[in-house]
Tab-separated table of C-alpha atoms in Angstrom:
chain	number	residue	atom	x	y	z
V	1	UNK	CA	0.000	0.000	0.000
V	2	UNK	CA	1.313	3.399	-0.931
V	3	UNK	CA	2.469	5.589	1.958
V	4	UNK	CA	0.248	8.563	2.553
V	5	UNK	CA	0.898	11.381	4.968
V	6	UNK	CA	-0.937	14.635	5.532
V	7	UNK	CA	0.618	17.629	7.317
V	8	UNK	CA	-1.737	20.503	8.096
V	9	UNK	CA	-0.280	23.789	9.261
V	10	UNK	CA	2.534	26.032	8.224
V	11	UNK	CA	4.265	23.346	6.188
V	12	UNK	CA	1.427	23.188	3.633
V	13	UNK	CA	-0.052	26.603	2.971
V	14	UNK	CA	-2.907	25.315	0.843
V	15	UNK	CA	-4.231	23.092	3.610
V	16	UNK	CA	-3.747	25.825	6.188
V	17	UNK	CA	-5.801	28.205	4.081
V	18	UNK	CA	-8.533	25.607	3.850
V	19	UNK	CA	-8.446	25.132	7.616
V	20	UNK	CA	-8.615	28.889	8.245
V	21	UNK	CA	-11.613	29.168	5.933
V	22	UNK	CA	-13.403	26.453	7.845
V	23	UNK	CA	-12.994	23.849	5.110
V	24	UNK	CA	-12.368	20.175	5.757
V	25	UNK	CA	-9.623	18.437	3.821
V	26	UNK	CA	-9.968	14.706	3.388
V	27	UNK	CA	-8.173	12.007	1.427
V	28	UNK	CA	-9.987	8.955	0.128
V	29	UNK	CA	-8.729	5.769	1.705
V	30	UNK	CA	-7.293	3.032	-0.442
V	31	UNK	CA	-8.244	0.362	2.010
V	32	UNK	CA	-11.512	0.205	3.973
V	33	UNK	CA	-9.740	-0.787	7.200
V	34	UNK	CA	-7.113	1.954	7.108
V	35	UNK	CA	-7.052	4.091	10.272
V	36	UNK	CA	-6.221	7.761	10.667
V	37	UNK	CA	-4.552	9.226	13.768
V	38	UNK	CA	-5.049	12.923	14.474
V	39	UNK	CA	-2.309	14.953	16.153
V	40	UNK	CA	-2.718	18.609	17.160
V	41	UNK	CA	0.299	20.762	18.075
V	42	UNK	CA	1.282	24.422	18.289
V	43	UNK	CA	4.772	24.283	16.794
V	44	UNK	CA	5.457	27.233	14.513
V	45	UNK	CA	9.184	26.630	14.020
V	46	UNK	CA	10.240	24.860	10.844
V	47	UNK	CA	12.618	22.451	12.596
V	48	UNK	CA	9.953	21.252	15.036
V	49	UNK	CA	7.477	20.641	12.229
V	50	UNK	CA	10.107	18.757	10.248
V	51	UNK	CA	10.768	16.508	13.260
V	52	UNK	CA	7.060	15.721	13.526
V	53	UNK	CA	6.754	15.068	9.812
V	54	UNK	CA	9.820	12.835	9.617
V	55	UNK	CA	8.704	10.790	12.619
V	56	UNK	CA	5.145	10.287	11.423
V	57	UNK	CA	6.312	9.476	7.907
V	58	UNK	CA	8.648	6.844	9.299
V	59	UNK	CA	5.811	5.399	11.376
V	60	UNK	CA	3.400	5.128	8.441
V	61	UNK	CA	6.100	3.519	6.295
V	62	UNK	CA	6.480	0.791	8.909
V	63	UNK	CA	2.731	0.634	9.557
V	64	UNK	CA	1.000	1.204	6.184
V	65	UNK	CA	-2.436	0.520	7.649
V	66	UNK	CA	-2.297	3.935	9.344
V	67	UNK	CA	-1.925	7.518	8.344
V	68	UNK	CA	-1.363	10.545	10.561
V	69	UNK	CA	-2.749	14.060	10.201
V	70	UNK	CA	-0.748	16.861	11.819
V	71	UNK	CA	-2.628	20.056	12.560
V	72	UNK	CA	-0.691	23.132	13.627
V	73	UNK	CA	-2.561	25.692	15.758
V	74	UNK	CA	-1.558	29.197	16.824
V	75	UNK	CA	0.059	29.062	20.274
V	76	UNK	CA	-2.078	31.856	21.670
V	77	UNK	CA	-5.316	29.975	20.967
V	78	UNK	CA	-4.042	26.456	21.508
V	79	UNK	CA	-5.339	25.587	24.979
V	80	UNK	CA	-8.684	27.249	24.294
V	81	UNK	CA	-9.058	25.083	21.204
V	82	UNK	CA	-8.259	21.911	23.149
V	83	UNK	CA	-10.803	22.767	25.822
V	84	UNK	CA	-13.431	23.470	23.186
V	85	UNK	CA	-12.710	20.082	21.624
V	86	UNK	CA	-12.905	18.401	25.035
V	87	UNK	CA	-16.313	19.952	25.724
V	88	UNK	CA	-17.599	18.706	22.366
V	89	UNK	CA	-15.941	15.289	22.871
V	90	UNK	CA	-13.895	15.852	19.710
V	91	UNK	CA	-10.380	15.562	21.075
V	92	UNK	CA	-7.545	14.362	18.814
V	93	UNK	CA	-5.801	11.031	19.307
V	94	UNK	CA	-2.560	12.799	20.251
V	95	UNK	CA	-1.836	16.372	21.323
V	96	UNK	CA	0.870	18.471	22.951
V	97	UNK	CA	0.838	20.381	26.241
V	98	UNK	CA	3.412	22.797	27.620
V	99	UNK	CA	2.982	21.932	31.288
V	100	UNK	CA	0.742	19.749	33.413
V	101	UNK	CA	-0.428	22.558	35.669
V	102	UNK	CA	-2.159	24.362	32.804
V	103	UNK	CA	-3.746	21.117	31.584
V	104	UNK	CA	-4.906	19.518	34.846
V	105	UNK	CA	-8.522	19.975	33.786
V	106	UNK	CA	-7.904	17.808	30.696
V	107	UNK	CA	-6.268	15.167	32.888
V	108	UNK	CA	-9.094	15.325	35.431
V	109	UNK	CA	-11.775	14.895	32.756
V	110	UNK	CA	-10.050	11.812	31.347
V	111	UNK	CA	-8.451	13.189	28.192
V	112	UNK	CA	-4.865	12.278	29.120
V	113	UNK	CA	-3.603	8.713	29.384
V	114	UNK	CA	-1.618	7.647	32.427
V	115	UNK	CA	1.747	6.696	30.885
V	116	UNK	CA	3.314	5.446	34.126
V	117	UNK	CA	5.246	2.252	33.470
V	118	UNK	CA	5.254	2.509	29.678
V	119	UNK	CA	8.470	0.834	28.385
V	120	UNK	CA	9.473	3.802	26.210
V	121	UNK	CA	9.914	5.977	29.310
V	122	UNK	CA	13.108	4.030	30.071
V	123	UNK	CA	14.669	5.830	27.099
V	124	UNK	CA	14.165	9.224	28.780
V	125	UNK	CA	16.763	10.825	31.055
V	126	UNK	CA	15.242	10.456	34.551
V	127	UNK	CA	16.040	14.097	35.363
V	128	UNK	CA	13.425	15.195	32.870
V	129	UNK	CA	10.517	13.068	34.052
V	130	UNK	CA	9.681	15.288	37.039
V	131	UNK	CA	8.071	17.840	34.767
V	132	UNK	CA	5.499	15.333	33.482
V	133	UNK	CA	4.455	14.049	36.918
V	134	UNK	CA	1.763	15.351	39.207
V	135	UNK	CA	1.941	15.117	43.003
V	136	UNK	CA	0.850	11.478	42.946
V	137	UNK	CA	3.921	10.561	40.869
V	138	UNK	CA	1.978	9.400	37.821
V	139	UNK	CA	3.295	10.373	34.376
V	140	UNK	CA	0.915	12.029	31.905
V	141	UNK	CA	3.059	12.995	28.904
V	142	UNK	CA	6.160	11.973	26.991
V	143	UNK	CA	8.620	14.847	27.457
V	144	UNK	CA	10.508	15.887	24.362
V	145	UNK	CA	12.958	18.684	25.073
V	146	UNK	CA	14.652	20.876	27.626
V	147	UNK	CA	13.244	24.384	27.295
V	148	UNK	CA	14.949	27.492	28.569
V	149	UNK	CA	13.703	30.994	29.314
V	150	UNK	CA	16.162	33.793	28.682
V	151	UNK	CA	17.684	36.048	26.055
V	152	UNK	CA	18.604	34.980	22.541
V	153	UNK	CA	21.110	37.342	20.933
V	154	UNK	CA	22.857	37.870	17.611
V	155	UNK	CA	26.611	37.677	18.236
V	156	UNK	CA	27.471	39.664	15.111
V	157	UNK	CA	25.127	42.476	16.158
V	158	UNK	CA	26.732	42.532	19.600
V	159	UNK	CA	30.212	42.653	18.043
V	160	UNK	CA	29.176	45.537	15.785
V	161	UNK	CA	27.987	47.414	18.874
V	162	UNK	CA	31.272	46.711	20.685
V	163	UNK	CA	29.646	44.460	23.298
V	164	UNK	CA	32.315	41.940	24.238
V	165	UNK	CA	30.367	39.803	26.717
V	166	UNK	CA	26.661	39.210	27.344
V	167	UNK	CA	25.333	41.357	30.201
V	168	UNK	CA	25.236	39.781	33.643
V	169	UNK	CA	23.464	42.633	35.476
V	170	UNK	CA	20.466	44.845	34.756
V	171	UNK	CA	22.731	47.875	34.460
V	172	UNK	CA	24.850	46.076	31.867
V	173	UNK	CA	21.700	45.034	30.006
V	174	UNK	CA	20.582	48.654	29.605
V	175	UNK	CA	24.126	49.606	28.542
V	176	UNK	CA	23.992	46.879	25.881
V	177	UNK	CA	20.659	48.249	24.626
V	178	UNK	CA	22.169	51.735	24.343
V	179	UNK	CA	25.227	50.418	22.516
V	180	UNK	CA	23.075	48.549	19.990
V	181	UNK	CA	20.850	51.547	19.375
V	182	UNK	CA	23.904	53.795	18.891
V	183	UNK	CA	24.987	51.724	15.860
V	184	UNK	CA	21.520	51.616	14.322
V	185	UNK	CA	20.481	48.159	15.535
V	186	UNK	CA	17.104	47.649	17.202
V	187	UNK	CA	18.110	46.411	20.672
V	188	UNK	CA	15.102	44.129	21.259
V	189	UNK	CA	12.804	42.542	18.685
V	190	UNK	CA	9.269	41.922	19.961
V	191	UNK	CA	6.381	40.464	17.982
V	192	UNK	CA	3.453	41.671	20.068
V	193	UNK	CA	1.156	41.372	17.072
V	194	UNK	CA	1.046	37.766	18.312
V	195	UNK	CA	-0.214	38.398	21.836
V	196	UNK	CA	1.424	35.360	23.474
V	197	UNK	CA	4.835	36.983	22.987
V	198	UNK	CA	3.946	39.768	25.430
V	199	UNK	CA	3.779	37.267	28.277
V	200	UNK	CA	6.998	35.645	27.129
V	201	UNK	CA	8.767	38.995	27.028
V	202	UNK	CA	8.485	39.107	30.811
V	203	UNK	CA	8.543	35.331	31.399
V	204	UNK	CA	12.282	35.011	32.086
V	205	UNK	CA	12.074	37.782	34.716
V	206	UNK	CA	8.826	36.403	36.129
V	207	UNK	CA	10.127	32.831	36.390
V	208	UNK	CA	13.406	33.805	38.037
V	209	UNK	CA	11.555	35.782	40.707
V	210	UNK	CA	8.990	33.032	41.275
V	211	UNK	CA	11.839	30.567	41.767
V	212	UNK	CA	13.584	32.895	44.211
V	213	UNK	CA	10.567	34.195	46.141
V	214	UNK	CA	7.358	32.151	45.828
V	215	UNK	CA	6.934	29.129	43.558
V	216	UNK	CA	3.157	29.093	44.228
V	217	UNK	CA	2.557	32.703	43.233
V	218	UNK	CA	0.448	31.991	40.141
V	219	UNK	CA	-1.911	29.623	41.937
V	220	UNK	CA	-2.171	31.968	44.929
V	221	UNK	CA	-3.048	34.909	42.684
V	222	UNK	CA	-5.594	32.791	40.842
V	223	UNK	CA	-7.217	31.553	44.062
V	224	UNK	CA	-7.299	35.030	45.584
V	225	UNK	CA	-4.882	34.167	48.400
V	226	UNK	CA	-2.683	37.107	47.447
V	227	UNK	CA	-2.844	40.104	45.134
V	228	UNK	CA	-0.613	41.779	42.604
V	229	UNK	CA	-0.407	44.772	44.948
V	230	UNK	CA	0.923	42.596	47.772
V	231	UNK	CA	3.976	42.112	45.553
V	232	UNK	CA	5.155	38.744	46.876
V	233	UNK	CA	7.517	38.085	43.969
V	234	UNK	CA	8.404	41.756	43.352
V	235	UNK	CA	5.967	41.949	40.459
V	236	UNK	CA	6.168	45.747	40.571
V	237	UNK	CA	9.923	45.571	39.959
V	238	UNK	CA	9.323	43.110	37.096
V	239	UNK	CA	6.872	45.564	35.525
V	240	UNK	CA	9.280	48.454	36.133
V	241	UNK	CA	12.082	46.657	34.263
V	242	UNK	CA	9.631	45.806	31.514
V	243	UNK	CA	8.741	49.469	31.164
V	244	UNK	CA	12.381	50.546	31.215
V	245	UNK	CA	13.328	48.319	28.304
V	246	UNK	CA	10.270	49.058	26.154
V	247	UNK	CA	11.950	52.144	24.718
V	248	UNK	CA	14.449	49.808	23.082
V	249	UNK	CA	11.717	47.870	21.247
V	250	UNK	CA	10.733	49.107	17.782
V	251	UNK	CA	7.044	49.041	16.724
V	252	UNK	CA	6.132	45.909	18.699
V	253	UNK	CA	2.427	45.883	17.761
V	254	UNK	CA	3.275	46.246	14.071
V	255	UNK	CA	5.585	43.238	14.257
V	256	UNK	CA	4.524	39.610	14.533
V	257	UNK	CA	6.569	36.706	15.914
V	258	UNK	CA	7.745	35.644	12.480
V	259	UNK	CA	8.981	39.154	11.633
V	260	UNK	CA	10.707	39.511	15.004
V	261	UNK	CA	12.673	36.347	14.323
V	262	UNK	CA	13.670	37.670	10.895
V	263	UNK	CA	15.024	40.848	12.505
V	264	UNK	CA	17.255	38.813	14.808
V	265	UNK	CA	18.271	36.422	12.016
V	266	UNK	CA	19.417	39.295	9.821
V	267	UNK	CA	21.209	41.170	12.625
V	268	UNK	CA	18.794	44.097	12.388
V	269	UNK	CA	17.878	43.410	16.021
V	270	UNK	CA	20.249	42.435	18.790
V	271	UNK	CA	18.043	40.361	21.110
V	272	UNK	CA	14.779	38.546	21.640
V	273	UNK	CA	13.584	37.758	25.175
V	274	UNK	CA	11.684	34.481	24.940
V	275	UNK	CA	12.193	30.721	25.065
V	276	UNK	CA	15.028	28.660	23.631
V	277	UNK	CA	12.719	27.449	20.829
V	278	UNK	CA	13.519	30.851	19.301
V	279	UNK	CA	16.866	29.422	18.159
V	280	UNK	CA	15.062	27.044	15.801
V	281	UNK	CA	12.779	29.785	14.513
V	282	UNK	CA	15.612	32.233	13.828
V	283	UNK	CA	17.895	29.670	12.216
V	284	UNK	CA	15.094	28.502	9.957
V	285	UNK	CA	15.099	32.060	8.568
V	286	UNK	CA	18.883	32.261	8.327
V	287	UNK	CA	20.857	29.065	9.038
V	288	UNK	CA	24.055	31.113	9.179
V	289	UNK	CA	22.802	33.169	12.125
V	290	UNK	CA	25.444	33.292	14.845
V	291	UNK	CA	23.316	33.147	17.971
V	292	UNK	CA	24.005	32.979	21.677
V	293	UNK	CA	21.948	32.569	24.846
V	294	UNK	CA	22.264	34.344	28.165
V	295	UNK	CA	20.258	34.463	31.373
V	296	UNK	CA	17.955	37.450	31.783
V	297	UNK	CA	19.838	39.682	34.282
V	298	UNK	CA	16.997	40.886	36.496
V	299	UNK	CA	19.220	42.354	39.238
V	300	UNK	CA	22.588	44.049	39.614
V	301	UNK	CA	24.061	40.981	41.290
V	302	UNK	CA	25.776	38.816	38.616
V	303	UNK	CA	25.143	35.728	40.794
V	304	UNK	CA	21.406	36.090	40.139
V	305	UNK	CA	21.901	35.620	36.401
V	306	UNK	CA	20.926	31.955	36.146
V	307	UNK	CA	19.367	30.315	33.127
V	308	UNK	CA	15.967	28.725	33.694
V	309	UNK	CA	15.758	25.231	32.198
V	310	UNK	CA	12.968	22.674	32.372
V	311	UNK	CA	11.274	19.821	30.650
V	312	UNK	CA	7.556	19.873	31.241
V	313	UNK	CA	4.664	18.731	29.192
V	314	UNK	CA	5.148	16.970	25.910
V	315	UNK	CA	3.139	14.430	23.929
V	316	UNK	CA	-0.202	13.305	25.388
V	317	UNK	CA	-2.362	10.357	24.316
V	318	UNK	CA	-6.137	10.643	24.487
V	319	UNK	CA	-7.284	7.469	26.343
V	320	UNK	CA	-10.801	7.859	24.941
V	321	UNK	CA	-9.445	7.461	21.416
V	322	UNK	CA	-10.143	4.180	19.593
V	323	UNK	CA	-6.562	4.486	18.291
V	324	UNK	CA	-4.892	4.768	21.694
V	325	UNK	CA	-2.818	1.576	21.341
V	326	UNK	CA	-1.492	2.720	17.973
V	327	UNK	CA	-0.782	6.138	19.474
V	328	UNK	CA	1.390	4.463	22.126
V	329	UNK	CA	3.357	2.757	19.351
V	330	UNK	CA	3.914	6.171	17.781
V	331	UNK	CA	5.179	7.545	21.105
V	332	UNK	CA	7.592	4.629	21.325
V	333	UNK	CA	9.122	5.769	18.031
V	334	UNK	CA	9.361	9.393	19.157
V	335	UNK	CA	11.127	8.283	22.350
V	336	UNK	CA	13.877	6.544	20.346
V	337	UNK	CA	17.459	7.743	20.143
V	338	UNK	CA	17.104	7.972	16.376
V	339	UNK	CA	14.253	10.487	16.669
V	340	UNK	CA	16.115	12.319	19.427
V	341	UNK	CA	18.946	12.992	16.991
V	342	UNK	CA	16.453	14.107	14.335
V	343	UNK	CA	14.926	16.403	16.952
V	344	UNK	CA	18.204	18.031	17.990
V	345	UNK	CA	19.458	18.453	14.442
V	346	UNK	CA	16.233	20.020	13.208
V	347	UNK	CA	14.552	21.715	16.151
V	348	UNK	CA	17.858	22.986	17.536
V	349	UNK	CA	16.924	22.112	21.093
V	350	UNK	CA	18.200	19.773	23.789
V	351	UNK	CA	16.417	16.420	23.698
V	352	UNK	CA	15.447	14.549	26.884
V	353	UNK	CA	16.471	11.189	25.411
V	354	UNK	CA	19.458	9.438	26.966
V	355	UNK	CA	22.899	9.252	25.395
V	356	UNK	CA	22.648	12.021	22.799
V	357	UNK	CA	25.497	14.431	21.944
V	358	UNK	CA	25.286	18.023	23.215
V	359	UNK	CA	27.414	19.604	20.480
V	360	UNK	CA	24.717	19.562	17.785
V	361	UNK	CA	24.632	23.377	17.612
V	362	UNK	CA	27.148	26.077	18.711
V	363	UNK	CA	24.389	28.007	20.505
V	364	UNK	CA	23.826	25.098	22.876
V	365	UNK	CA	27.536	24.462	23.317
V	366	UNK	CA	27.697	27.975	24.797
V	367	UNK	CA	24.686	27.301	27.020
V	368	UNK	CA	26.230	24.058	28.253
V	369	UNK	CA	29.649	25.546	28.984
V	370	UNK	CA	28.475	28.861	30.462
V	371	UNK	CA	25.497	27.748	32.519
V	372	UNK	CA	24.809	24.011	32.699
V	373	UNK	CA	28.326	22.796	33.519
V	374	UNK	CA	28.845	25.646	36.003
V	375	UNK	CA	25.575	25.013	37.841
V	376	UNK	CA	24.193	28.425	36.890
V	377	UNK	CA	20.707	27.145	36.120
V	378	UNK	CA	17.436	26.713	37.958
V	379	UNK	CA	14.603	24.258	37.327
V	380	UNK	CA	11.301	25.878	36.402
V	381	UNK	CA	9.445	22.611	35.821
V	382	UNK	CA	6.741	23.504	38.332
V	383	UNK	CA	6.641	27.228	37.563
V	384	UNK	CA	3.856	28.354	35.205
V	385	UNK	CA	3.877	31.359	32.896
V	386	UNK	CA	0.102	31.380	32.342
V	387	UNK	CA	-3.011	31.272	34.490
V	388	UNK	CA	-5.130	28.137	34.212
V	389	UNK	CA	-8.347	30.165	34.166
V	390	UNK	CA	-8.487	31.498	30.611
V	391	UNK	CA	-10.547	34.525	31.642
V	392	UNK	CA	-7.772	35.515	34.039
V	393	UNK	CA	-5.147	34.883	31.380
V	394	UNK	CA	-6.939	37.216	28.972
V	395	UNK	CA	-7.139	39.881	31.677
V	396	UNK	CA	-3.409	39.471	32.313
V	397	UNK	CA	-2.487	39.824	28.634
V	398	UNK	CA	-4.847	42.788	28.161
V	399	UNK	CA	-3.355	44.603	31.161
V	400	UNK	CA	0.189	44.045	29.890
V	401	UNK	CA	-0.896	45.289	26.455
V	402	UNK	CA	-2.298	48.485	27.949
V	403	UNK	CA	0.900	48.870	29.982
V	404	UNK	CA	2.958	48.733	26.770
V	405	UNK	CA	0.670	51.205	24.982
V	406	UNK	CA	0.748	53.614	27.932
V	407	UNK	CA	3.619	55.990	27.124
V	408	UNK	CA	4.266	56.489	30.833
V	409	UNK	CA	4.156	52.736	31.581
V	410	UNK	CA	2.354	53.454	34.835
V	411	UNK	CA	2.921	50.346	36.920
V	412	UNK	CA	0.632	51.369	39.805
V	413	UNK	CA	-2.253	51.803	37.375
V	414	UNK	CA	-1.497	48.404	35.822
V	415	UNK	CA	-1.353	46.699	39.228
V	416	UNK	CA	-4.647	48.273	40.293
V	417	UNK	CA	-6.349	47.282	37.041
V	418	UNK	CA	-5.108	43.696	37.376
V	419	UNK	CA	-6.408	43.263	40.913
V	420	UNK	CA	-9.762	44.856	40.135
V	421	UNK	CA	-10.220	42.752	36.989
V	422	UNK	CA	-9.100	39.537	38.694
V	423	UNK	CA	-11.570	40.134	41.527
V	424	UNK	CA	-14.391	39.848	39.013
V	425	UNK	CA	-13.408	36.207	38.472
V	426	UNK	CA	-12.202	35.199	41.949
V	427	UNK	CA	-13.049	35.815	45.585
V	428	UNK	CA	-11.561	39.125	46.741
V	429	UNK	CA	-8.494	38.779	48.915
V	430	UNK	CA	-9.180	39.386	52.632
V	431	UNK	CA	-5.546	39.686	53.780
């Protein structure tokens, strides 16, 4: 039987257009017993999509009775889409999640298979299984990579600006921004046209302070046990730094995530503050990009400049799917060393699979030598960047958007608006 594979999303613009217009694309089966597995993800980066495509193609070659459809969804709408599908009992066979905390409702309602004890988990480095376990120790996803939160920079842009070393303090960070601007380079590229990037522009600062001050801050805010005004993780200082660096961002609401990555790839911008998946996105635009990574320096103490690394979330199987056993076979393939190498070489990210080389990309060699080997990292596996309640998340993003648009970047006004808006969805805090 001839191999057939469908990839919906960025990789096939015709199918994406059909999806956006509400159309349904189908392929006639050549055999009445052939089965189709559906897989929804939010990968935008070319390398990540290639990894998915290569793995599913390999699977269907070995198992010609199956085909796999890959559907790429915008990251900002991803969890809302999954919840809508869960409500309508139309969940895919396989899907991705970023962290368990934000998907506990899907687990609780029976849309995530308990993977504890699955043989393919033995192929995963044990250090990276904590991020896919809940308090009871059960495993709910196959982790795929080690994600970092920090600053991605163009080394050639830094050299042009005379910046010899990445900044290790907030004062040095501002000096670097000035130096870049002085030679005509946009210091920070930001694609706020895609709203999820606003949250990720403060995520590295937010995560570092959660880790240092209160790892339960998000859940406490959401439950009304504390307020933004109470400032338990120095959220006011986080907002203040955000406001201070906004003058180094050029036209953020006229720039989308794709365009921001192009700016960094071409050396027209010096930095992007986001996740390590940015490396894949930028290098897919310009493979010759000479990139580096450094920890977001949120204080003037160089010892605080640690790189946040974690492996949480990953590939989830829907236990209500009639194809769940086949889906487990597919996960077994994606947990193999062979697919780990494909992952690292294409997605430009550290795989969680045992025994793989770490010198697959110069950007990660730097990360390994500067931070990992020297113990200058922290684990943010249990630290969220989003609120579980989607109404609260929208309020959070809207408040940050208004903060950016406010020329004065009035943090007290933003804090007050956040607490007042959150109190419409939670019980007011009594102190």
